[in-house]
Short mmCIF file of C-alpha atoms in Angstrom, two decimals:
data_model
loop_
_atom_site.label_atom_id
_atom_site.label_comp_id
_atom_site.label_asym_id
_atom_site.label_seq_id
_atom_site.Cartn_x
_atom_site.Cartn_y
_atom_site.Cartn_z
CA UNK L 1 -5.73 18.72 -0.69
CA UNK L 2 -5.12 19.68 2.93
CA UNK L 3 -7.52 16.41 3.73
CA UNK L 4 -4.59 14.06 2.61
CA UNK L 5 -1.80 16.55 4.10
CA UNK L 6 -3.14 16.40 7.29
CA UNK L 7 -3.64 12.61 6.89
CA UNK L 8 -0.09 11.94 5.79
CA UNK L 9 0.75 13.15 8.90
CA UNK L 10 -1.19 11.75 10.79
CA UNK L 11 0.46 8.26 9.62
CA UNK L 12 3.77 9.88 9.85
CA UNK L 13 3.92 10.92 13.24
CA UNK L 14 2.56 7.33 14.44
CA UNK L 15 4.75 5.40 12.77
CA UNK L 16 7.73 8.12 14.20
CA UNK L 17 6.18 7.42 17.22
CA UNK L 18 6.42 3.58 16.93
CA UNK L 19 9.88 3.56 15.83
CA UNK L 20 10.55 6.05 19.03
CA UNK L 21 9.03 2.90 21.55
CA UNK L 22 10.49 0.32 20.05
CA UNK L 23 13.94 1.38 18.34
CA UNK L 24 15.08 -1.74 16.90
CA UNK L 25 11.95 -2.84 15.02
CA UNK L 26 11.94 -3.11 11.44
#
């Protein structure tokens, strides 16, 4: 459903986000 898209990508683009601040954590 477009619910769980929109979700999804919520989660993605924090985590991108994270990764972005802190490039070496794993």
């Amino acid at each position: 459903s477009e619910e769980v898209a929109v979700l999804v990508q919520r989660v993605v683009k924090d985590i991108t986000n994270a990764f972005r601040r802190n490039p070496h954590m794993r």
